[in-house]
Amino acid sequence: MAARLFITLSQTGRPWRPAQAAGMTTGSTIFCAAVLAVTLAAGCSADRPETIFPPGTEVRPGDILLRRGDGMASRVVLFADGAGEYSHVGIAADSAGVTVVVHAVPGEPRYPGEPDMVRMEPVGAFYSRMRASRGCVMRCADSLKARRAAAAAVEVCRRGTLFDHDYDSNDTTAVYCSELVERVCRRAGMRLVLPPRHNVSIPGLSLRGVIMPSDFRRSPSLRVVAEF
């Protein structure tokens, strides 16, 4: 917006010379223009919500939450998935009466030196504009099993489970995002992801039998609550 205003002012029908007309120096004119640009930009940012999550959208324990990011890691997931729309997935849970998202995430340390691991955070933070450009909330018809899955996810988080950078489904000591959600849902008696799983082969990365976030979006056992 600030750049557009600057172009408009400089492209009027006659030369724009406020510095000469007001007795101002060229330096002071540039300074004032810079202050105006920063002020307008800050105003636009302040009016923009910090999250893409729509206000009033209901999220229940056991709901599956998907997001699409714009970072390099998200682009790699989307490229590997081919037709996938989303690059990350988590599961909603209840923590002391607060609805949170439990998810295994790399590259988002909350403090210097924090390892990549399973974490809990508010729904709005999960859908922060810094991390998400699209989102989807999905729900299983069996609310009892969904709550069991959510409780299992909280247990995994509280154990300090690390993120699985090898994407090895046989490794029970670490999990990646899709593996976490599929594992706790299966433990609760829900088979949300149907075979076959994916084999990924791109330069610098070769994986076998992995689960993609898009597998949950296509699951016949889930229905879309909200997509934004």
mmCIF file of N, CA and C in Angstrom, residues 114-170:
data_model
loop_
_atom_site.group_PDB
_atom_site.id
_atom_site.type_symbol
_atom_site.label_atom_id
_atom_site.label_comp_id
_atom_site.label_asym_id
_atom_site.label_seq_id
_atom_site.Cartn_x
_atom_site.Cartn_y
_atom_site.Cartn_z
ATOM 1 N N GLU A 114 16.384 -26.067 21.349
ATOM 2 C CA GLU A 114 15.310 -27.034 21.571
ATOM 3 C C GLU A 114 15.298 -28.060 20.436
ATOM 4 N N PRO A 115 15.250 -29.351 20.751
ATOM 5 C CA PRO A 115 15.220 -30.365 19.692
ATOM 6 C C PRO A 115 13.862 -30.404 19.005
ATOM 7 N N ASP A 116 13.841 -30.904 17.779
ATOM 8 C CA ASP A 116 12.575 -31.094 17.072
ATOM 9 C C ASP A 116 11.813 -32.225 17.764
ATOM 10 N N MET A 117 10.564 -31.979 18.102
ATOM 11 C CA MET A 117 9.830 -32.957 18.899
ATOM 12 C C MET A 117 8.327 -32.759 18.767
ATOM 13 N N VAL A 118 7.575 -33.639 19.420
ATOM 14 C CA VAL A 118 6.118 -33.504 19.496
ATOM 15 C C VAL A 118 5.805 -32.394 20.497
ATOM 16 N N ARG A 119 4.878 -31.512 20.121
ATOM 17 C CA ARG A 119 4.534 -30.393 20.997
ATOM 18 C C ARG A 119 3.034 -30.136 20.977
ATOM 19 N N MET A 120 2.588 -29.346 21.955
ATOM 20 C CA MET A 120 1.202 -28.877 22.008
ATOM 21 C C MET A 120 1.208 -27.359 21.894
ATOM 22 N N GLU A 121 0.248 -26.818 21.151
ATOM 23 C CA GLU A 121 0.117 -25.372 21.067
ATOM 24 C C GLU A 121 -1.320 -25.003 20.719
ATOM 25 N N PRO A 122 -1.737 -23.768 20.989
ATOM 26 C CA PRO A 122 -3.100 -23.348 20.674
ATOM 27 C C PRO A 122 -3.401 -23.460 19.180
ATOM 28 N N VAL A 123 -4.672 -23.617 18.864
ATOM 29 C CA VAL A 123 -5.085 -23.771 17.467
ATOM 30 C C VAL A 123 -4.665 -22.561 16.642
ATOM 31 N N GLY A 124 -4.833 -21.364 17.199
ATOM 32 C CA GLY A 124 -4.458 -20.148 16.469
ATOM 33 C C GLY A 124 -2.989 -20.113 16.126
ATOM 34 N N ALA A 125 -2.141 -20.586 17.048
ATOM 35 C CA ALA A 125 -0.705 -20.618 16.781
ATOM 36 C C ALA A 125 -0.358 -21.647 15.718
ATOM 37 N N PHE A 126 -1.049 -22.775 15.736
ATOM 38 C CA PHE A 126 -0.836 -23.808 14.717
ATOM 39 C C PHE A 126 -1.113 -23.248 13.324
ATOM 40 N N TYR A 127 -2.123 -22.381 13.251
ATOM 41 C CA TYR A 127 -2.496 -21.770 11.967
ATOM 42 C C TYR A 127 -1.956 -20.340 11.836
ATOM 43 N N SER A 128 -0.840 -20.057 12.480
ATOM 44 C CA SER A 128 -0.214 -18.743 12.353
ATOM 45 C C SER A 128 0.081 -18.424 10.889
ATOM 46 N N ARG A 129 -0.063 -17.165 10.508
ATOM 47 C CA ARG A 129 0.231 -16.764 9.126
ATOM 48 C C ARG A 129 1.690 -17.005 8.761
ATOM 49 N N MET A 130 2.553 -17.057 9.753
ATOM 50 C CA MET A 130 3.957 -17.331 9.491
ATOM 51 C C MET A 130 4.180 -18.788 9.085
ATOM 52 N N ARG A 131 3.208 -19.656 9.416
ATOM 53 C CA ARG A 131 3.376 -21.084 9.174
ATOM 54 C C ARG A 131 2.357 -21.668 8.219
ATOM 55 N N ALA A 132 1.247 -20.991 8.003
ATOM 56 C CA ALA A 132 0.159 -21.587 7.228
ATOM 57 C C ALA A 132 -0.454 -20.599 6.248
ATOM 58 N N SER A 133 -0.740 -21.088 5.051
ATOM 59 C CA SER A 133 -1.457 -20.287 4.060
ATOM 60 C C SER A 133 -2.839 -20.872 3.776
ATOM 61 N N ARG A 134 -3.030 -22.154 4.127
ATOM 62 C CA ARG A 134 -4.328 -22.821 3.989
ATOM 63 C C ARG A 134 -4.523 -23.758 5.171
ATOM 64 N N GLY A 135 -5.790 -24.104 5.455
ATOM 65 C CA GLY A 135 -6.054 -25.005 6.560
ATOM 66 C C GLY A 135 -7.321 -25.801 6.366
ATOM 67 N N CYS A 136 -7.428 -26.892 7.116
ATOM 68 C CA CYS A 136 -8.607 -27.752 7.033
ATOM 69 C C CYS A 136 -8.786 -28.454 8.377
ATOM 70 N N VAL A 137 -10.036 -28.504 8.853
ATOM 71 C CA VAL A 137 -10.391 -29.238 10.067
ATOM 72 C C VAL A 137 -11.295 -30.392 9.664
ATOM 73 N N MET A 138 -10.922 -31.624 10.075
ATOM 74 C CA MET A 138 -11.697 -32.814 9.713
ATOM 75 C C MET A 138 -12.087 -33.568 10.985
ATOM 76 N N ARG A 139 -13.198 -34.312 10.886
ATOM 77 C CA ARG A 139 -13.748 -34.958 12.086
ATOM 78 C C ARG A 139 -14.201 -36.383 11.793
ATOM 79 N N CYS A 140 -13.946 -37.248 12.778
ATOM 80 C CA CYS A 140 -14.405 -38.632 12.723
ATOM 81 C C CYS A 140 -15.800 -38.706 13.346
ATOM 82 N N ALA A 141 -16.649 -39.599 12.848
ATOM 83 C CA ALA A 141 -18.016 -39.716 13.360
ATOM 84 C C ALA A 141 -18.045 -40.279 14.779
ATOM 85 N N ASP A 142 -17.065 -41.093 15.126
ATOM 86 C CA ASP A 142 -17.027 -41.710 16.453
ATOM 87 C C ASP A 142 -16.285 -40.789 17.421
ATOM 88 N N SER A 143 -17.016 -39.999 18.176
ATOM 89 C CA SER A 143 -16.404 -39.013 19.070
ATOM 90 C C SER A 143 -15.657 -39.670 20.224
ATOM 91 N N LEU A 144 -16.106 -40.848 20.675
ATOM 92 C CA LEU A 144 -15.437 -41.531 21.779
ATOM 93 C C LEU A 144 -14.037 -41.976 21.363
ATOM 94 N N LYS A 145 -13.922 -42.602 20.193
ATOM 95 C CA LYS A 145 -12.617 -43.021 19.699
ATOM 96 C C LYS A 145 -11.727 -41.820 19.408
ATOM 97 N N ALA A 146 -12.347 -40.750 18.921
ATOM 98 C CA ALA A 146 -11.573 -39.536 18.635
ATOM 99 C C ALA A 146 -10.953 -38.982 19.913
ATOM 100 N N ARG A 147 -11.706 -38.973 21.006
ATOM 101 C CA ARG A 147 -11.182 -38.485 22.284
ATOM 102 C C ARG A 147 -10.069 -39.391 22.802
ATOM 103 N N ARG A 148 -10.207 -40.687 22.579
ATOM 104 C CA ARG A 148 -9.146 -41.603 22.986
ATOM 105 C C ARG A 148 -7.860 -41.320 22.213
ATOM 106 N N ALA A 149 -8.003 -41.058 20.934
ATOM 107 C CA ALA A 149 -6.834 -40.736 20.113
ATOM 108 C C ALA A 149 -6.177 -39.454 20.591
ATOM 109 N N ALA A 150 -7.001 -38.459 20.936
ATOM 110 C CA ALA A 150 -6.472 -37.188 21.423
ATOM 111 C C ALA A 150 -5.705 -37.379 22.726
ATOM 112 N N ALA A 151 -6.257 -38.180 23.634
ATOM 113 C CA ALA A 151 -5.582 -38.439 24.914
ATOM 114 C C ALA A 151 -4.259 -39.166 24.697
ATOM 115 N N ALA A 152 -4.240 -40.091 23.731
ATOM 116 C CA ALA A 152 -3.000 -40.814 23.424
ATOM 117 C C ALA A 152 -1.950 -39.859 22.868
ATOM 118 N N ALA A 153 -2.374 -38.890 22.063
ATOM 119 C CA ALA A 153 -1.434 -37.914 21.504
ATOM 120 C C ALA A 153 -0.812 -37.057 22.602
ATOM 121 N N VAL A 154 -1.624 -36.679 23.588
ATOM 122 C CA VAL A 154 -1.107 -35.892 24.714
ATOM 123 C C VAL A 154 -0.053 -36.693 25.477
ATOM 124 N N GLU A 155 -0.285 -37.984 25.645
ATOM 125 C CA GLU A 155 0.692 -38.842 26.324
ATOM 126 C C GLU A 155 2.016 -38.876 25.561
ATOM 127 N N VAL A 156 1.925 -39.001 24.242
ATOM 128 C CA VAL A 156 3.137 -39.018 23.409
ATOM 129 C C VAL A 156 3.908 -37.716 23.573
ATOM 130 N N CYS A 157 3.190 -36.604 23.612
ATOM 131 C CA CYS A 157 3.826 -35.298 23.777
ATOM 132 C C CYS A 157 4.502 -35.183 25.134
ATOM 133 N N ARG A 158 3.821 -35.599 26.180
ATOM 134 C CA ARG A 158 4.361 -35.459 27.533
ATOM 135 C C ARG A 158 5.571 -36.355 27.782
ATOM 136 N N ARG A 159 5.732 -37.370 26.958
ATOM 137 C CA ARG A 159 6.922 -38.215 27.075
ATOM 138 C C ARG A 159 8.146 -37.567 26.444
ATOM 139 N N GLY A 160 7.945 -36.431 25.791
ATOM 140 C CA GLY A 160 9.068 -35.756 25.142
ATOM 141 C C GLY A 160 9.543 -36.473 23.897
ATOM 142 N N THR A 161 8.605 -37.049 23.139
ATOM 143 C CA THR A 161 8.936 -37.822 21.941
ATOM 144 C C THR A 161 9.554 -36.931 20.869
ATOM 145 N N LEU A 162 10.646 -37.365 20.300
ATOM 146 C CA LEU A 162 11.370 -36.583 19.299
ATOM 147 C C LEU A 162 10.769 -36.739 17.911
ATOM 148 N N PHE A 163 11.099 -35.787 17.047
ATOM 149 C CA PHE A 163 10.685 -35.859 15.641
ATOM 150 C C PHE A 163 11.569 -36.871 14.919
ATOM 151 N N ASP A 164 10.950 -37.677 14.058
ATOM 152 C CA ASP A 164 11.662 -38.719 13.334
ATOM 153 C C ASP A 164 12.172 -38.178 11.997
ATOM 154 N N HIS A 165 13.428 -37.766 11.960
ATOM 155 C CA HIS A 165 13.996 -37.221 10.729
ATOM 156 C C HIS A 165 14.299 -38.307 9.701
ATOM 157 N N ASP A 166 14.252 -39.567 10.113
ATOM 158 C CA ASP A 166 14.466 -40.676 9.180
ATOM 159 C C ASP A 166 13.160 -41.168 8.574
ATOM 160 N N TYR A 167 12.041 -40.688 9.080
ATOM 161 C CA TYR A 167 10.715 -41.093 8.583
ATOM 162 C C TYR A 167 10.609 -42.617 8.547
ATOM 163 N N ASP A 168 11.019 -43.222 9.640
ATOM 164 C CA ASP A 168 11.054 -44.674 9.758
ATOM 165 C C ASP A 168 9.888 -45.139 10.631
ATOM 166 N N SER A 169 8.895 -45.767 10.015
ATOM 167 C CA SER A 169 7.711 -46.203 10.752
ATOM 168 C C SER A 169 8.007 -47.325 11.733
ATOM 169 N N ASN A 170 9.150 -47.980 11.583
ATOM 170 C CA ASN A 170 9.526 -49.055 12.497
ATOM 171 C C ASN A 170 10.196 -48.532 13.771
#
